[in-house]
């Protein structure tokens, strides 16, 4: 079964700690995206990558970092610089990064202890 | 820039009622328009899409027509079911700005 997996489903962060959210896809898609979802605010783009070893900032990149060392993997690190990290994080991918449909993973909920 | 405005929620309807969720957009050129659905605790799934004016997207009894003259893409369903309870997002992208722009979402609850 092709799809996008995100892990863990729930993640807890302590103050001053960096945490990494995993996103893996076996769809052979070139482009991958990270979104943040807050109640009543829809989805906001954090980072996106259209090819391996290249990525661009989205609308709310501050306090986050990413890497794209492999086509199938696009991990997101929430750094200690992100002062309000509590949110639902969604990973998505498209075949070529153009106007195609985006396919989403099941999401990771990040909570601050 | 691109923007999407959705009907404020939450929306509560009885089973078998008619559903409309309004969506209007601002974009240059000819955007592609999407409706995504999010069930509780899950990611988003594509519900339907339309890529040019007057196109009608449809899926699972839901429909939306791309109206360029009114810059709208309203979601409709003739008879809703309890299983349709979810959050619905309108979204768009276009050439030169391929990133998806989302509306704020509309929470729909269907009561038996």
Tab-separated table of C-alpha atoms in Angstrom:
chain	number	residue	atom	x	y	z
A	1	UNK	CA	0.000	0.000	0.000
A	2	UNK	CA	1.443	3.355	-1.040
A	3	UNK	CA	1.120	6.298	1.254
A	4	UNK	CA	2.621	8.713	3.728
A	5	UNK	CA	3.477	7.722	7.266
A	6	UNK	CA	4.131	10.110	10.109
A	7	UNK	CA	5.492	9.205	13.488
A	8	UNK	CA	4.937	9.437	16.303
A	9	UNK	CA	1.198	10.087	16.515
A	10	UNK	CA	1.726	12.101	19.721
A	11	UNK	CA	4.939	13.808	20.791
A	12	UNK	CA	5.760	15.641	23.979
A	13	UNK	CA	8.388	18.348	24.197
A	14	UNK	CA	10.026	19.779	27.279
A	15	UNK	CA	11.086	23.403	27.477
A	16	UNK	CA	14.332	24.061	25.615
A	17	UNK	CA	14.257	20.732	23.823
A	18	UNK	CA	14.485	20.057	20.098
A	19	UNK	CA	12.191	17.346	18.752
A	20	UNK	CA	12.041	15.713	15.315
A	21	UNK	CA	8.902	14.612	13.521
A	22	UNK	CA	9.226	11.874	10.954
A	23	UNK	CA	7.597	11.828	7.513
A	24	UNK	CA	8.138	8.982	5.061
A	25	UNK	CA	6.458	8.348	1.709
A	26	UNK	CA	6.609	5.395	-0.657
A	27	UNK	CA	4.717	7.091	-3.468
A	28	UNK	CA	7.898	8.036	-5.338
A	29	UNK	CA	6.830	11.679	-5.137
A	30	UNK	CA	9.369	14.407	-5.769
A	31	UNK	CA	7.828	17.172	-3.651
A	32	UNK	CA	7.116	17.104	0.073
A	33	UNK	CA	5.579	19.664	2.424
A	34	UNK	CA	5.153	20.368	6.123
A	35	UNK	CA	2.107	22.194	7.477
A	36	UNK	CA	1.079	23.342	10.909
A	37	UNK	CA	-2.590	23.261	11.902
A	38	UNK	CA	-3.963	25.332	14.754
A	39	UNK	CA	-7.634	25.456	15.743
A	40	UNK	CA	-9.586	27.884	13.598
A	41	UNK	CA	-6.599	28.842	11.465
A	42	UNK	CA	-6.502	26.284	8.707
A	43	UNK	CA	-3.131	24.990	7.544
A	44	UNK	CA	0.002	27.067	7.296
A	45	UNK	CA	3.047	26.021	5.282
A	46	UNK	CA	6.294	25.607	7.243
A	47	UNK	CA	8.768	24.215	4.686
A	48	UNK	CA	8.639	22.445	1.357
A	49	UNK	CA	11.055	20.529	-0.833
A	50	UNK	CA	10.705	19.910	-4.545
A	51	UNK	CA	13.794	17.729	-4.982
A	52	UNK	CA	16.328	15.911	-2.846
A	53	UNK	CA	18.882	18.117	-1.077
A	54	UNK	CA	16.830	21.254	-1.696
A	55	UNK	CA	14.100	22.928	0.354
A	56	UNK	CA	12.460	26.327	0.773
A	57	UNK	CA	10.894	28.205	3.637
A	58	UNK	CA	7.152	28.502	3.750
A	59	UNK	CA	5.093	31.125	5.524
A	60	UNK	CA	6.041	30.245	9.113
A	61	UNK	CA	9.543	28.702	8.990
A	62	UNK	CA	10.980	30.450	12.058
A	63	UNK	CA	11.838	27.976	14.808
A	64	UNK	CA	11.781	24.972	12.475
A	65	UNK	CA	14.358	23.143	10.367
A	66	UNK	CA	14.189	20.357	7.787
A	67	UNK	CA	16.415	18.101	5.714
A	68	UNK	CA	15.829	16.162	2.499
A	69	UNK	CA	18.653	13.666	2.167
A	70	UNK	CA	16.463	10.974	0.629
A	71	UNK	CA	13.530	11.242	-1.742
A	72	UNK	CA	11.224	9.326	0.569
A	73	UNK	CA	12.022	11.161	3.794
A	74	UNK	CA	11.441	14.756	4.948
A	75	UNK	CA	11.918	15.085	8.737
A	76	UNK	CA	10.917	18.276	10.545
A	77	UNK	CA	12.774	19.478	13.645
A	78	UNK	CA	10.949	21.797	16.022
A	79	UNK	CA	13.690	23.733	17.748
A	80	UNK	CA	13.710	25.440	21.131
A	81	UNK	CA	13.405	28.733	19.231
A	82	UNK	CA	9.809	27.869	18.398
A	83	UNK	CA	8.033	29.392	21.393
A	84	UNK	CA	4.571	28.072	20.691
A	85	UNK	CA	5.016	24.606	19.205
A	86	UNK	CA	1.781	23.021	20.396
A	87	UNK	CA	-0.096	22.134	17.200
A	88	UNK	CA	-1.027	19.360	14.801
A	89	UNK	CA	1.672	18.832	12.156
A	90	UNK	CA	0.830	17.455	8.749
A	91	UNK	CA	3.184	16.184	6.063
A	92	UNK	CA	2.134	16.037	2.406
A	93	UNK	CA	3.577	15.134	-0.981
A	94	UNK	CA	2.901	15.588	-4.687
A	95	UNK	CA	4.364	13.789	-7.697
A	96	UNK	CA	6.091	16.807	-9.191
A	97	UNK	CA	5.405	19.847	-7.040
A	98	UNK	CA	3.186	21.597	-9.550
A	99	UNK	CA	-0.584	21.894	-9.517
A	100	UNK	CA	-1.197	18.255	-8.670
A	101	UNK	CA	-3.210	17.004	-5.725
A	102	UNK	CA	-1.378	16.935	-2.417
A	103	UNK	CA	-1.550	13.676	-0.451
A	104	UNK	CA	-1.433	13.968	3.322
A	105	UNK	CA	-0.135	11.824	6.141
A	106	UNK	CA	-2.135	11.141	9.331
A	107	UNK	CA	-0.399	13.885	11.312
A	108	UNK	CA	1.573	14.241	14.552
A	109	UNK	CA	0.212	16.128	17.536
A	110	UNK	CA	2.947	17.950	19.428
A	111	UNK	CA	2.333	18.955	23.022
A	112	UNK	CA	4.556	20.927	25.378
A	113	UNK	CA	5.096	19.616	28.918
B	1	UNK	CA	-1.442	37.032	-3.273
B	2	UNK	CA	-3.795	34.091	-3.080
B	3	UNK	CA	-6.478	33.837	-0.427
B	4	UNK	CA	-9.466	31.623	0.371
B	5	UNK	CA	-12.480	32.622	2.433
B	6	UNK	CA	-14.721	29.936	3.828
B	7	UNK	CA	-18.068	29.957	5.522
B	8	UNK	CA	-17.677	30.288	9.276
B	9	UNK	CA	-18.541	27.223	11.275
B	10	UNK	CA	-19.480	25.171	13.038
B	11	UNK	CA	-22.376	23.894	10.967
B	12	UNK	CA	-24.849	21.455	12.476
B	13	UNK	CA	-27.440	19.699	10.336
B	14	UNK	CA	-29.871	16.840	10.691
B	15	UNK	CA	-29.317	13.664	8.715
B	16	UNK	CA	-30.645	13.867	5.117
B	17	UNK	CA	-30.527	17.674	5.100
B	18	UNK	CA	-29.088	19.652	2.187
B	19	UNK	CA	-25.572	20.970	2.709
B	20	UNK	CA	-23.865	24.056	1.327
B	21	UNK	CA	-20.463	25.285	2.508
B	22	UNK	CA	-19.477	28.526	0.837
B	23	UNK	CA	-15.975	29.180	-0.483
B	24	UNK	CA	-14.736	32.235	-2.358
B	25	UNK	CA	-11.211	32.956	-3.485
B	26	UNK	CA	-8.811	35.642	-4.633
B	27	UNK	CA	-6.091	34.660	-7.086
B	28	UNK	CA	-4.449	35.793	-10.268
B	29	UNK	CA	-4.850	33.801	-13.431
B	30	UNK	CA	-6.659	30.481	-13.425
B	31	UNK	CA	-6.183	28.626	-10.158
B	32	UNK	CA	-6.974	24.987	-9.473
B	33	UNK	CA	-9.546	24.598	-6.701
B	34	UNK	CA	-9.823	21.812	-4.135
B	35	UNK	CA	-11.996	20.599	-1.297
B	36	UNK	CA	-10.265	18.504	1.355
B	37	UNK	CA	-11.940	16.682	4.251
B	38	UNK	CA	-10.422	15.930	7.653
B	39	UNK	CA	-12.001	13.317	9.912
B	40	UNK	CA	-11.288	13.528	13.659
B	41	UNK	CA	-7.647	12.878	14.530
B	42	UNK	CA	-6.627	12.248	10.926
B	43	UNK	CA	-4.826	13.963	8.068
B	44	UNK	CA	-6.543	15.588	5.104
B	45	UNK	CA	-8.030	13.658	2.210
B	46	UNK	CA	-8.843	15.112	-1.177
B	47	UNK	CA	-12.619	15.198	-1.609
B	48	UNK	CA	-12.858	16.773	-5.062
B	49	UNK	CA	-11.167	19.275	-7.329
B	50	UNK	CA	-11.679	21.419	-10.442
B	51	UNK	CA	-8.980	22.838	-12.649
B	52	UNK	CA	-10.810	25.234	-14.976
B	53	UNK	CA	-13.837	27.489	-15.079
B	54	UNK	CA	-17.248	25.752	-15.170
B	55	UNK	CA	-15.701	22.391	-14.242
B	56	UNK	CA	-17.677	20.434	-11.672
B	57	UNK	CA	-15.828	18.254	-9.212
B	58	UNK	CA	-17.771	15.441	-7.575
B	59	UNK	CA	-17.144	12.585	-5.172
B	60	UNK	CA	-19.153	10.622	-2.577
B	61	UNK	CA	-22.277	12.648	-3.358
B	62	UNK	CA	-20.505	15.986	-2.871
B	63	UNK	CA	-20.253	18.491	-5.724
B	64	UNK	CA	-18.624	21.861	-6.337
B	65	UNK	CA	-18.597	23.989	-9.487
B	66	UNK	CA	-15.739	26.336	-10.402
B	67	UNK	CA	-17.388	29.732	-10.958
B	68	UNK	CA	-14.887	32.217	-12.249
B	69	UNK	CA	-17.405	35.043	-12.575
B	70	UNK	CA	-18.178	34.912	-8.859
B	71	UNK	CA	-14.747	33.505	-7.803
B	72	UNK	CA	-16.523	30.759	-5.889
B	73	UNK	CA	-16.308	27.008	-5.350
B	74	UNK	CA	-19.183	26.168	-3.016
B	75	UNK	CA	-19.471	22.609	-1.698
B	76	UNK	CA	-22.897	20.947	-1.829
B	77	UNK	CA	-24.468	17.630	-0.945
B	78	UNK	CA	-28.109	16.758	-1.356
B	79	UNK	CA	-28.548	14.470	1.643
B	80	UNK	CA	-25.924	14.354	4.375
B	81	UNK	CA	-25.163	11.393	6.615
B	82	UNK	CA	-23.740	11.147	10.126
B	83	UNK	CA	-20.522	9.816	8.571
B	84	UNK	CA	-20.042	13.171	6.777
B	85	UNK	CA	-19.228	14.825	10.096
B	86	UNK	CA	-15.738	16.273	9.621
B	87	UNK	CA	-13.852	19.490	8.935
B	88	UNK	CA	-13.923	20.665	5.317
B	89	UNK	CA	-11.179	22.834	3.785
B	90	UNK	CA	-11.320	24.789	0.553
B	91	UNK	CA	-7.928	25.364	-1.094
B	92	UNK	CA	-6.304	26.630	-4.277
B	93	UNK	CA	-3.022	26.840	-6.111
B	94	UNK	CA	-1.929	28.348	-9.404
B	95	UNK	CA	1.044	28.692	-11.712
B	96	UNK	CA	3.686	30.846	-10.129
B	97	UNK	CA	2.420	29.926	-6.654
B	98	UNK	CA	2.073	26.174	-6.574
B	99	UNK	CA	1.867	26.024	-2.802
B	100	UNK	CA	-1.647	25.281	-1.596
B	101	UNK	CA	-3.502	28.148	0.073
B	102	UNK	CA	-6.154	26.907	2.512
B	103	UNK	CA	-9.264	28.401	3.986
B	104	UNK	CA	-9.726	28.198	7.747
B	105	UNK	CA	-11.920	25.106	7.562
B	106	UNK	CA	-15.598	24.511	8.370
B	107	UNK	CA	-16.558	21.988	11.016
B	108	UNK	CA	-19.666	20.021	10.045
B	109	UNK	CA	-21.657	17.945	12.500
B	110	UNK	CA	-24.558	15.779	11.365
B	111	UNK	CA	-27.027	14.636	13.994
B	112	UNK	CA	-29.222	11.554	13.528
